[in-house]
XYZ file of C-alpha atoms in Angstrom:
588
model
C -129.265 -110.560 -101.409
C -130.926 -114.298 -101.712
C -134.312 -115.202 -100.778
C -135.285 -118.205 -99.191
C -132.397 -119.905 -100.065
C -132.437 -119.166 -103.934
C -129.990 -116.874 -104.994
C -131.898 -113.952 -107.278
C -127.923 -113.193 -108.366
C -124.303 -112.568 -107.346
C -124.393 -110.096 -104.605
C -121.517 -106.726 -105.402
C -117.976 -107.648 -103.292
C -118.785 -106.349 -99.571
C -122.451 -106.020 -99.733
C -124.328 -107.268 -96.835
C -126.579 -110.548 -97.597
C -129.714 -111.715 -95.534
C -131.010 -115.366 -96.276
C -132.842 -118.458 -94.905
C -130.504 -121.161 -93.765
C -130.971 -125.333 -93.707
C -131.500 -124.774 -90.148
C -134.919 -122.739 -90.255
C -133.579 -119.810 -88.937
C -132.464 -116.233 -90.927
C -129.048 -115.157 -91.198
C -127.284 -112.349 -92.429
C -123.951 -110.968 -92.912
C -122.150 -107.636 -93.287
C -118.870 -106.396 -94.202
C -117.603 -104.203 -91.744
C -113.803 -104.008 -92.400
C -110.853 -105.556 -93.046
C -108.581 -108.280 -91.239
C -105.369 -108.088 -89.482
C -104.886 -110.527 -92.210
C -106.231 -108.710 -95.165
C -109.256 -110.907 -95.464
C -112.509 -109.133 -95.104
C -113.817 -108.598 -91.829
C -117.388 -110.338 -92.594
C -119.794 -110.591 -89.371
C -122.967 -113.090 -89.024
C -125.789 -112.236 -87.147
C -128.895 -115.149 -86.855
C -132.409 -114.724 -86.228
C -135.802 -116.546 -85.976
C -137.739 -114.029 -88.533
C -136.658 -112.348 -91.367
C -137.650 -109.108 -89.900
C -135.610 -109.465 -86.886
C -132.468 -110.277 -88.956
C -133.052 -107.404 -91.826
C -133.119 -104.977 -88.783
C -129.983 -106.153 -86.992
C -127.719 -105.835 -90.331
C -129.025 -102.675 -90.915
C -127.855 -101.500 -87.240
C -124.570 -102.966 -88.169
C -124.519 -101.357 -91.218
C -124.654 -97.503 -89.138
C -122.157 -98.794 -87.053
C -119.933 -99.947 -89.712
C -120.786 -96.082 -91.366
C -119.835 -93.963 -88.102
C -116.572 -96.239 -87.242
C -118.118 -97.710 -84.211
C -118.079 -101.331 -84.874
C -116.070 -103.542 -82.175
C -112.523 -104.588 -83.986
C -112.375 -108.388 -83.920
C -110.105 -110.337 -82.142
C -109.879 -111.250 -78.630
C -112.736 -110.901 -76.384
C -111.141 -108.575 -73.559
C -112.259 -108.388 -70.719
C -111.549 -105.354 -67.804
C -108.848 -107.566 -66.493
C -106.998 -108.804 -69.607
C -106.715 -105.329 -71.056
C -105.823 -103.657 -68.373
C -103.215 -105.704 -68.005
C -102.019 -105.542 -71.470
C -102.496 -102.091 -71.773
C -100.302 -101.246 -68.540
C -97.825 -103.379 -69.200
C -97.444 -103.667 -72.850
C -98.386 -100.646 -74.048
C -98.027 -97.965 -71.152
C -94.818 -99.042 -69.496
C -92.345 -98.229 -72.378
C -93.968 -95.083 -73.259
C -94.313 -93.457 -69.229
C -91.906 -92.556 -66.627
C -91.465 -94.680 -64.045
C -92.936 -92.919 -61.290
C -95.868 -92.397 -63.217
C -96.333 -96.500 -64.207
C -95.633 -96.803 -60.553
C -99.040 -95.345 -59.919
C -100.464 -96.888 -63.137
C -100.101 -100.248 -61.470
C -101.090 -99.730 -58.111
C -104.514 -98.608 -59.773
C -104.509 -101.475 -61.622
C -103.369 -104.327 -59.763
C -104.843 -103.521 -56.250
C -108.277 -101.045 -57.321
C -109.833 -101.970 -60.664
C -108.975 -105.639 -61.324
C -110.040 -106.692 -57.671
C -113.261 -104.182 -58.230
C -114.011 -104.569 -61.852
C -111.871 -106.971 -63.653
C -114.763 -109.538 -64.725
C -116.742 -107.248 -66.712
C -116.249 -107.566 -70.626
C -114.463 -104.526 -72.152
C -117.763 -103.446 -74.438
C -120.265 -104.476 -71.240
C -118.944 -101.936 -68.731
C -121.128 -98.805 -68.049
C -120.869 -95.717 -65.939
C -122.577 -97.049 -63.432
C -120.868 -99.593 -62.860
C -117.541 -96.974 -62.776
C -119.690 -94.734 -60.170
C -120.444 -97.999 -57.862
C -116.978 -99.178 -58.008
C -115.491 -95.468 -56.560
C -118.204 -95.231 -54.147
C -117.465 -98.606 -52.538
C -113.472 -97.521 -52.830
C -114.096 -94.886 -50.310
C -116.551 -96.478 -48.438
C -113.928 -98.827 -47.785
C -111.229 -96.163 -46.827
C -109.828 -94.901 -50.045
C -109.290 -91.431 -49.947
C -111.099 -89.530 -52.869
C -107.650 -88.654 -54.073
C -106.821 -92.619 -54.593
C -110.299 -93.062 -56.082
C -110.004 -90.154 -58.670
C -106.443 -91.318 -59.483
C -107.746 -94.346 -60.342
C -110.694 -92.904 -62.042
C -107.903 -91.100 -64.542
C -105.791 -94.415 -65.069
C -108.753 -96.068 -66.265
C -110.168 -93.441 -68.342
C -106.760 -93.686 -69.977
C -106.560 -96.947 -70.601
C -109.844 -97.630 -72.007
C -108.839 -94.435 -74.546
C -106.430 -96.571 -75.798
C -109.118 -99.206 -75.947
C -110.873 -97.112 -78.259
C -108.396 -95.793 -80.558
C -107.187 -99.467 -81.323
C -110.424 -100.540 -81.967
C -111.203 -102.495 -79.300
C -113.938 -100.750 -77.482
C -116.848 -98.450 -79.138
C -117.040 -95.614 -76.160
C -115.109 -95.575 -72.886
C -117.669 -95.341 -70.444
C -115.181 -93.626 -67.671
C -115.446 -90.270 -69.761
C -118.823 -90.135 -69.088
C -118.839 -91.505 -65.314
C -118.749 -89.305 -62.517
C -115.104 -88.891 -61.420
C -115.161 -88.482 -57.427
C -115.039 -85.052 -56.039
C -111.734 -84.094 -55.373
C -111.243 -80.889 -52.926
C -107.650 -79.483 -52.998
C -106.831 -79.391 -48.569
C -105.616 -76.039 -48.364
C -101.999 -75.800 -46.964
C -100.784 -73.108 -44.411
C -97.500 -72.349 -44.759
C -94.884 -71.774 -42.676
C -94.366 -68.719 -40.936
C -91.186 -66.402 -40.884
C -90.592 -67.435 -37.219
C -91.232 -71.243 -37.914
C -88.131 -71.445 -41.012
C -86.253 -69.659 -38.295
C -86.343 -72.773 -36.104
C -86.186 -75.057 -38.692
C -83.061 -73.690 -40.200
C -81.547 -73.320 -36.861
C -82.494 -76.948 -36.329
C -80.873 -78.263 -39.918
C -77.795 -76.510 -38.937
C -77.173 -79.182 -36.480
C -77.375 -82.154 -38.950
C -75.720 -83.252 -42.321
C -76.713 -82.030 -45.407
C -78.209 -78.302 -43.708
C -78.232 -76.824 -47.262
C -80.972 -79.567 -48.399
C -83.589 -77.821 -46.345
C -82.529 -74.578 -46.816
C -83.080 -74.731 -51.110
C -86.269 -76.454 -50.242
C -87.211 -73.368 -48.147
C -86.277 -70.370 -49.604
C -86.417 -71.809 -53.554
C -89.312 -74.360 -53.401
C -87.471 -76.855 -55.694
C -89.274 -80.623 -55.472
C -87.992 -82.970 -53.568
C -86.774 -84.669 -56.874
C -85.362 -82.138 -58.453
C -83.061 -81.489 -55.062
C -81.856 -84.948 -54.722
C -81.062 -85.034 -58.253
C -78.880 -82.053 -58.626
C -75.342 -82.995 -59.186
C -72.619 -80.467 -58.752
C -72.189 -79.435 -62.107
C -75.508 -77.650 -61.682
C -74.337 -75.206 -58.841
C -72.684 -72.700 -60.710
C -70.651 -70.497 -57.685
C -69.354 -67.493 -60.205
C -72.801 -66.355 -61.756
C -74.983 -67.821 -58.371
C -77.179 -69.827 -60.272
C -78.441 -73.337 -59.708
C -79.968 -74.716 -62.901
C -82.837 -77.713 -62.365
C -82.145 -80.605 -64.899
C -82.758 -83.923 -63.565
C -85.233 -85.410 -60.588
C -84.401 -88.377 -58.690
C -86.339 -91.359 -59.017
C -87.414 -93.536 -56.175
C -85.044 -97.168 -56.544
C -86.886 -100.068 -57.000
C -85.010 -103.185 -56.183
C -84.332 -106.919 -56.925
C -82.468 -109.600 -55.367
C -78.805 -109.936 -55.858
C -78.478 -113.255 -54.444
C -80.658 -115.282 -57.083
C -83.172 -115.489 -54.005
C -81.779 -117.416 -51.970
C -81.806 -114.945 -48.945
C -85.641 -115.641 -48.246
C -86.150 -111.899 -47.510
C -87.966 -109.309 -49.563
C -85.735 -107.545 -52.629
C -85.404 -104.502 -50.375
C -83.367 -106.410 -47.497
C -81.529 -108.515 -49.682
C -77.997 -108.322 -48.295
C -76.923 -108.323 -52.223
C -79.910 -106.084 -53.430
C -79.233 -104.453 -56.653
C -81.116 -101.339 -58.022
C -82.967 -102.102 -60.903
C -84.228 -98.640 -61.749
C -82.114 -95.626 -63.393
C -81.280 -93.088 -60.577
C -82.723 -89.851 -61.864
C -84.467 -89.087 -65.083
C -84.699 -85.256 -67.045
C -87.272 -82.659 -65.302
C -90.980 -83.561 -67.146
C -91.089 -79.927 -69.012
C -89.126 -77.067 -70.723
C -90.376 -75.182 -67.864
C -88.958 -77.651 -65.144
C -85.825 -77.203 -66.870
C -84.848 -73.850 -65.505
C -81.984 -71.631 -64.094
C -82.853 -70.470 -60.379
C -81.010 -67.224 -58.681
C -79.348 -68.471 -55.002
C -78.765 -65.687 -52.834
C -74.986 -64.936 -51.497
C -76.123 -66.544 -48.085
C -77.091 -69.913 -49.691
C -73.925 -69.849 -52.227
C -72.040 -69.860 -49.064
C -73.860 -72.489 -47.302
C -73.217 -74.657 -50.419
C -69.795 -74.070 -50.569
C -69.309 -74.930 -46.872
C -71.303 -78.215 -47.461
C -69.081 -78.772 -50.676
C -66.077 -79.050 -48.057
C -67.551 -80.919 -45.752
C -68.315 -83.358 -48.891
C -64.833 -83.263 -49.533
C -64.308 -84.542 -45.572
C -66.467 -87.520 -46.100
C -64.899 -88.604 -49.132
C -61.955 -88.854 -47.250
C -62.783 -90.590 -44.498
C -64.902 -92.971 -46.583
C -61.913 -93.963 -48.941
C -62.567 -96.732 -51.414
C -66.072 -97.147 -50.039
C -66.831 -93.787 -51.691
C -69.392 -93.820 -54.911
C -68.429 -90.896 -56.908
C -71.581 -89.595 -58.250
C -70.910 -86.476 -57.963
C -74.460 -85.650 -56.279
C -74.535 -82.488 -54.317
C -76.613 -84.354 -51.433
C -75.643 -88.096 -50.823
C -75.653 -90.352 -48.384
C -72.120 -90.534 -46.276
C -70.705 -93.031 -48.862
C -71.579 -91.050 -52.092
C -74.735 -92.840 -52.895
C -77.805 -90.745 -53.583
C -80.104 -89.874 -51.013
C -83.772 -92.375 -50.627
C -86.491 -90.217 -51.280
C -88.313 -91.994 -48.838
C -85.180 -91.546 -46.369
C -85.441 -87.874 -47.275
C -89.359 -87.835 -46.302
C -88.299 -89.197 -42.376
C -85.575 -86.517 -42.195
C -87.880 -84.195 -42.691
C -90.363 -85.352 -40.087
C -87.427 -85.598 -38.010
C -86.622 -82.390 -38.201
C -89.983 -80.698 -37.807
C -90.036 -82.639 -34.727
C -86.644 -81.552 -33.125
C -87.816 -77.780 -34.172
C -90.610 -78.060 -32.488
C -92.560 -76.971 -35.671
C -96.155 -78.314 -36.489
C -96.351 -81.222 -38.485
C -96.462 -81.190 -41.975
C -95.443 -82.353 -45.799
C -92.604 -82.208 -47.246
C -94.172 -80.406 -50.394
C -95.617 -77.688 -47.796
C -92.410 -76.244 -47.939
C -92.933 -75.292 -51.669
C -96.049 -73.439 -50.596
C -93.797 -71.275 -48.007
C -91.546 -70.479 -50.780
C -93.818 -69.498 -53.075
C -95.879 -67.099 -50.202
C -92.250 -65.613 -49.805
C -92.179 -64.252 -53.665
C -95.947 -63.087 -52.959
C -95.099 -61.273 -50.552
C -91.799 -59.825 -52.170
C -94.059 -58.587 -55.193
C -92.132 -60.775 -57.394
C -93.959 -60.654 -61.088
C -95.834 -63.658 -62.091
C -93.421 -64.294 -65.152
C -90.411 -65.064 -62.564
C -92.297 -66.833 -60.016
C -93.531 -69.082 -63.007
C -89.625 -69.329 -64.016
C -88.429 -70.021 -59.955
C -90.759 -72.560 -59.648
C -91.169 -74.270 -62.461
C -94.421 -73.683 -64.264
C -95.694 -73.230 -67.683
C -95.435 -69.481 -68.651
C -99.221 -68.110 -69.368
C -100.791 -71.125 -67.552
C -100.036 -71.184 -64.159
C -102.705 -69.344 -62.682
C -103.955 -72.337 -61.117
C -100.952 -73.381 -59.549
C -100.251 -69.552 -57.983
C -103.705 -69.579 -56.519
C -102.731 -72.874 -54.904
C -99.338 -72.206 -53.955
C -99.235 -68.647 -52.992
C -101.375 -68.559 -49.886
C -102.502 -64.545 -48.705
C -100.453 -64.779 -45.223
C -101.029 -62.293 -42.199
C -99.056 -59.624 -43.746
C -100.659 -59.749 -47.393
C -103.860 -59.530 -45.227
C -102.860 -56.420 -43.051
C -101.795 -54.096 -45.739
C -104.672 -55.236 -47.653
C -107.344 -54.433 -44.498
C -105.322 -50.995 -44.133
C -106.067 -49.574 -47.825
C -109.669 -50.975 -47.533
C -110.369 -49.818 -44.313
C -109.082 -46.075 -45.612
C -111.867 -46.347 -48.695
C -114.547 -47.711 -46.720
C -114.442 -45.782 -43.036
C -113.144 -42.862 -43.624
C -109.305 -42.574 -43.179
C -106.078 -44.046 -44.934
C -104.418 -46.194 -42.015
C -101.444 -45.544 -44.530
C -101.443 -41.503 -44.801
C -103.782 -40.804 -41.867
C -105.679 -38.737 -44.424
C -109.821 -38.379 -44.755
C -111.434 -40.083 -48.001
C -114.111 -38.525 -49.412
C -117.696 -39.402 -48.225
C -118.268 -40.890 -51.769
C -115.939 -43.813 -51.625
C -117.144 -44.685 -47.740
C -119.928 -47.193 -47.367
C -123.114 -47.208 -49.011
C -124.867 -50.462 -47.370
C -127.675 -49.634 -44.902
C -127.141 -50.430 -41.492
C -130.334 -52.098 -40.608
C -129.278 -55.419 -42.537
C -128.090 -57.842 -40.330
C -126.279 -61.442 -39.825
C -126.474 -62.831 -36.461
C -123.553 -64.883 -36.350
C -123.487 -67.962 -33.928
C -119.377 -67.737 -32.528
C -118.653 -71.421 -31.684
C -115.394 -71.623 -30.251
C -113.219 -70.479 -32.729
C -115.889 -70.696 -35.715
C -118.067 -68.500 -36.789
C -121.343 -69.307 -38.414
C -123.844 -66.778 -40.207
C -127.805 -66.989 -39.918
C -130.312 -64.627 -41.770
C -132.533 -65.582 -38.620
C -131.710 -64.699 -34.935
C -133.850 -67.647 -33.701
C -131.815 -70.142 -35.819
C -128.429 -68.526 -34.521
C -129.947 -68.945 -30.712
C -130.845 -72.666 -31.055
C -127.571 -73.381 -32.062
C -125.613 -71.582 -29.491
C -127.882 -73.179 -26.725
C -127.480 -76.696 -28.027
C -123.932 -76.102 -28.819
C -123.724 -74.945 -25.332
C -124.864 -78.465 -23.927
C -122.885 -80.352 -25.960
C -119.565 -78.286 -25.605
C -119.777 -76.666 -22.204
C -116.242 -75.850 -21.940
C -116.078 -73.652 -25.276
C -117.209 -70.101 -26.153
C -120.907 -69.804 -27.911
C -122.428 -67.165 -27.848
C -124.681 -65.023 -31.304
C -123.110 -62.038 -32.359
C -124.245 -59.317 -34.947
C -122.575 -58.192 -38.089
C -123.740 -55.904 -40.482
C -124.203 -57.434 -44.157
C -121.453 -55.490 -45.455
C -118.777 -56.355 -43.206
C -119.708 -60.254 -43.024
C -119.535 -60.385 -47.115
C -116.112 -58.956 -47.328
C -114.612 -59.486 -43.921
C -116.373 -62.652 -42.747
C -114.715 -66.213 -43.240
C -116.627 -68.027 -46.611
C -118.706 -64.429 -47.262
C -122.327 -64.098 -48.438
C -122.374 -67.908 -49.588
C -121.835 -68.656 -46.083
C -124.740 -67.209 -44.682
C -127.818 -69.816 -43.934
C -131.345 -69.428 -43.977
C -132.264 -72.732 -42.528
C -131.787 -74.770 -39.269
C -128.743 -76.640 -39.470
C -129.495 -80.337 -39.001
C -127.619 -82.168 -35.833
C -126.210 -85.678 -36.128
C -124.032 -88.318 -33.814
C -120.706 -89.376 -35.434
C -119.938 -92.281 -34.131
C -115.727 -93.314 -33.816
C -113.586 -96.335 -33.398
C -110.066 -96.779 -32.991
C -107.239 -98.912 -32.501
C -103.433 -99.264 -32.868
C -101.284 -102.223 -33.499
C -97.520 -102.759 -33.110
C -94.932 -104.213 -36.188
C -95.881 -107.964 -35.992
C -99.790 -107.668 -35.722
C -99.999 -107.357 -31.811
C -102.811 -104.492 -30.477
C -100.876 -101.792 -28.227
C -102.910 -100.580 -25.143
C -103.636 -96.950 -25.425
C -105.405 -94.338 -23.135
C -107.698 -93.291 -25.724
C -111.022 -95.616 -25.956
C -112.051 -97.929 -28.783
C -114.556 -96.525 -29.476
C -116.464 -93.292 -28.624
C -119.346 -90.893 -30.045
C -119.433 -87.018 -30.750
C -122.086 -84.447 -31.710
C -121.408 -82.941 -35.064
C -123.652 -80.483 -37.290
C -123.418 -80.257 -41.051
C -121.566 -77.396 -41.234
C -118.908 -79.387 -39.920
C -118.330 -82.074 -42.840
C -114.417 -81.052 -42.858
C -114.205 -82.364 -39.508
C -116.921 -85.228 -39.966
C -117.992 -87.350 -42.289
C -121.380 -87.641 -43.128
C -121.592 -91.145 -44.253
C -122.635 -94.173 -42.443
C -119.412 -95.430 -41.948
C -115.852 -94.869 -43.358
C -112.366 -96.572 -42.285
C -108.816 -96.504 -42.898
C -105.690 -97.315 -41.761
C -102.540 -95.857 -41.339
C -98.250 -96.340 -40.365
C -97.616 -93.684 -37.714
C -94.053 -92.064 -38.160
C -91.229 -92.253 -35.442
C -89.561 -95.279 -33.718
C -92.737 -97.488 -32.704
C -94.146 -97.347 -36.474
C -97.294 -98.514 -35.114
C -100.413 -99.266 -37.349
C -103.180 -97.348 -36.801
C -107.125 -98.454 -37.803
C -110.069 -95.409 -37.659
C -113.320 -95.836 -38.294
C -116.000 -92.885 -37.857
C -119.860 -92.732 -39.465
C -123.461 -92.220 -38.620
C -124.383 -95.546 -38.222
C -123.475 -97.507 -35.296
C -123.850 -100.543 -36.380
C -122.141 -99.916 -39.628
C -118.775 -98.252 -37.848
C -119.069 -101.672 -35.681
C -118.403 -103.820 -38.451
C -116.262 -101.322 -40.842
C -114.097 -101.486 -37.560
C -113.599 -105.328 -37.893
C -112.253 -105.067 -41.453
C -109.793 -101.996 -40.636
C -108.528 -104.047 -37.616
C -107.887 -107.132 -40.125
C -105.888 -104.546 -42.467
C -103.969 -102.921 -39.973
C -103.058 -106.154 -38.732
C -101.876 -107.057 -42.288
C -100.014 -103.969 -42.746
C -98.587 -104.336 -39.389
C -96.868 -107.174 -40.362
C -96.185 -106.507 -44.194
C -95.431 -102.965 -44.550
C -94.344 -103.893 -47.903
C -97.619 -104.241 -49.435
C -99.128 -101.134 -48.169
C -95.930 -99.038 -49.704
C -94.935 -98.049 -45.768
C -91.625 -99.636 -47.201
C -89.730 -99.632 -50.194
C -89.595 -102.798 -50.537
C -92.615 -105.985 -51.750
């Protein structure tokens, strides 16, 4: 180390120095590395007193020590490395599908949002902001916590090369995320909808989807070397990937790639199921074996009749020329079809959750339902609890053996159960339960469940509301949410205030008979019907012919669901006339 600009003697290779420069001030430097180069990584710090300078190189010094000193290089910012990380280093290394989604959170959520902050400047807070505006602004938490998870990844890699000392979005608050729980269908509703499919081209499609719950990938993707009609087997290989196209024409067309009369797929068809697990063998029952050899022949008919315009692909479901089927031409035959059926409206993927009820209810062990539908073996849990949903009949024989313990009698046998296993809880303890319409809400108090039936009843006078009285027992095991539910409080009261409009394909507003805008009373046990926030918007392409644009807007504050409704208008005008951009099309 020198002093005052005389050297006391040759400092060791790499050790830090601290002197006083020509220009007054106090400078020191550290070794912290090495070079892409080779050279030593040597950093210079400057300061007006020697103190000031002797304590910065020492806090380099620990940095240097724990591995937490900044590579150097180029200064990234949010925006630069995101970029370079999705494109350089995530896109050969991820499916497509999945850098599909990468850039979407990129390119349209955090560069817009966050893209001028430095790389080694951002903090969680800034993270937190940034997903609170998103769904201010009508992002769906689901959008905002994918994007929370393609950030945290990215800045990982930020990290590991060096480039970044912590990645704030591992500390952040992701956004809540609540899994929508999905009814499935029932026994009568398949009934229609297979009856329904029968009518149409490719019937068997909706039938695997049914009874089997494959994805909708995995179905488009199965070729007919995967059918195997002597053991009755199907085995899941391959998913189909969603085209992605460019022009054929060299641009000349002045359309989007999409409509290009020359268009030319730029993305492999299908690619290998993600897991082991994916890649499975599935049992068909004789009644779908037939089906599919029926729709083999008719295959066999269209080939014919399309001659040399056939593609050979050998795809069990194609479209009438051989090509495979759209996926997103697959998701409006399936709205189609719950539509002819006359069956409530739903996702495609909600058929998955009727197949899987089906081997609940069947008593199927959890080993083969893990093999049918394609999870990890020993760590599905998760995925049976969300797929497997306890239907009316699961509930019935369930309520029959309980009700034998608890009152007295098996509704199975008929048979008395001793007095021991009957009900121990003392009558006297009460919930007065204020039945709103169809919902029932729990007070400890009766006053509490009275002043919301008689407000309810001025608000709602066409609906039921009246208190009724449970004993603690039965409301903890039989009543919807159990003893969590139960409140001990006045529930506050609140106005929700809505807006609404819809615009046709080219930006013009359609006249409806529903008002623009509009006002309801809501309660706070009512947050999955309302939103508690002072104003939240989004828009949305309705399905069918019209494809109309819808904007909503609903909040608390009046003034703020006036102007939120002035920027949903201006993006449902937009998306009105480029569905493209909004991904209501295949094609931008």
């Amino acid at each position: 180390m020198t002093r005052g600009g005389t050297a006391k003697g040759r400092q060791p290779n790499g050790a830090s120095s601290i002197y006083l420069g020509k220009d007054g001030r106090w400078h020191g430097r550290v070794t912290v590395g090495v070079k892409d180069d080779g050279t030593p990584d040597r950093r210079h710090v400057s300061r007006k007193t020697r103190a000031e300078v002797t304590k910065t190189v020492r806090e380099l010094e620990r940095q240097r020590d724990k591995g937490a000193v900044r590579k150097a290089g180029q200064s990234w910012t949010i925006e630069t490395w995101l970029i370079h990380w999705v494109e350089n280093i995530a896109a050969p290394n991820v499916s497509e599908n999945t850098i599909d989604g990468y850039r979407v959170a990129v390119n349209h959520h955090l560069v817009p949002g966050l893209g001028a902050h430095r790389l080694e400047k951002l903090e969680p807070e800034h993270l937190e902001r940034f997903y609170k505006k998103m769904q201010e602004t009508g992002s769906a938490a689901g959008t905002a916590h994918q994007v929370h998870r393609t950030l945290r990844a990215a800045l990982n890699e930020a990290v590991r090369r060096g480039h970044a000392i912590r990645n704030p979005a591992t500390i952040a608050k992701a956004p809540r995320l609540e899994e929508d729980e999905v009814e499935p269908y029932s026994v009568e509703e398949v009934q229609r909808l297979l009856a329904e499919a029968g009518k149409h081209r490719n019937a068997a499609r909706w039938v695997i989807a049914l009874a089997l719950g494959l994805r909708q990938g995995e179905v488009l993707g199965m070729q007919w070397t995967d059918v195997d009609f002597e053991l009755g087997v199907i085995r899941v290989r391959r998913g189909r990937l969603r085209p992605r196209y460019e022009h054929g024409c060299g641009n000349r067309c002045g359309r989007k790639p999409g409509f290009c009369p020359q268009k030319i797929n730029v993305r492999r068809e299908t690619k290998s199921v993600k897991s082991r697990a994916g890649q499975r063998p599935i049992g068909v029952p004789d009644e779908l074996m037939a089906l599919l050899r029926r729709h083999k022949e008719e295959q066999g008919r269209e080939r014919a009749l399309a001659r040399d315009l056939w593609a050979e692909k050998s795809y069990v479901f194609t479209s009438p020329v051989g090509e495979p089927l759209n996926p997103n031409t697959d998701f409006h035959r399936w709205k189609d079809l719950l539509k002819a059926a006359g069956v409530r409206d739903g996702r495609l993927h909600d058929a998955r959750h009727t197949a899987a009820t089906v081997l609940l209810i069947l008593g199927i062990s959890d080993a083969v339902v893990d093999s049918i539908m394609g999870w990890e073996p020993g760590k599905s849990a998760r995925m049976r609890r969300r797929y497997q949903h306890m239907t009316s009949r699961v509930l019935k024989d369930t309520a029959a053996k309980v009700g034998g313990l608890l009152w007295g009698v098996d509704q199975m046998t008929g048979r008395a159960v001793p007095e021991a296993a009957q009900s121990p809880v003392p009558a006297e303890l009460v919930v007065h339960v204020a039945r709103l319409g169809e919902r029932r809400i729990p007070f400890l108090h009766r006053e509490h469940a009275d002043e919301v039936v008689a407000q309810w009843s001025e608000d709602w006078p066409d609906h039921t509301a009246e208190v009724e009285e449970w004993d603690r027992w039965r409301w903890e095991h039989q009543g919807p949410g159990g003893a969590s539910a139960i409140r001990d409080r006045m529930p506050e009261r609140a106005v929700v205030f809505h807006a609404r409009a819809l615009f046709l394909v080219g930006g013009e507003r359609a006249a409806t008979v529903v008002p623009e805008q509009w006002s309801v009373p809501a309660w706070d046990f009512e947050t999955d019907r309302y939103t508690d926030c002072a104003s939240a918007w989004r828009t949305a392409r309705r399905s069918g012919a019209g494809q109309e644009v819808e904007a909503q807007v609903r909040g608390t504050a009046r003034t703020a669901v006036e102007a939120a409704f002035t920027e949903a208008c201006a993006q449902a005008v937009d998306r009105a006339q480029n569905p493209g951009k909004y991904g209501d099309s295949d094609e931008w």
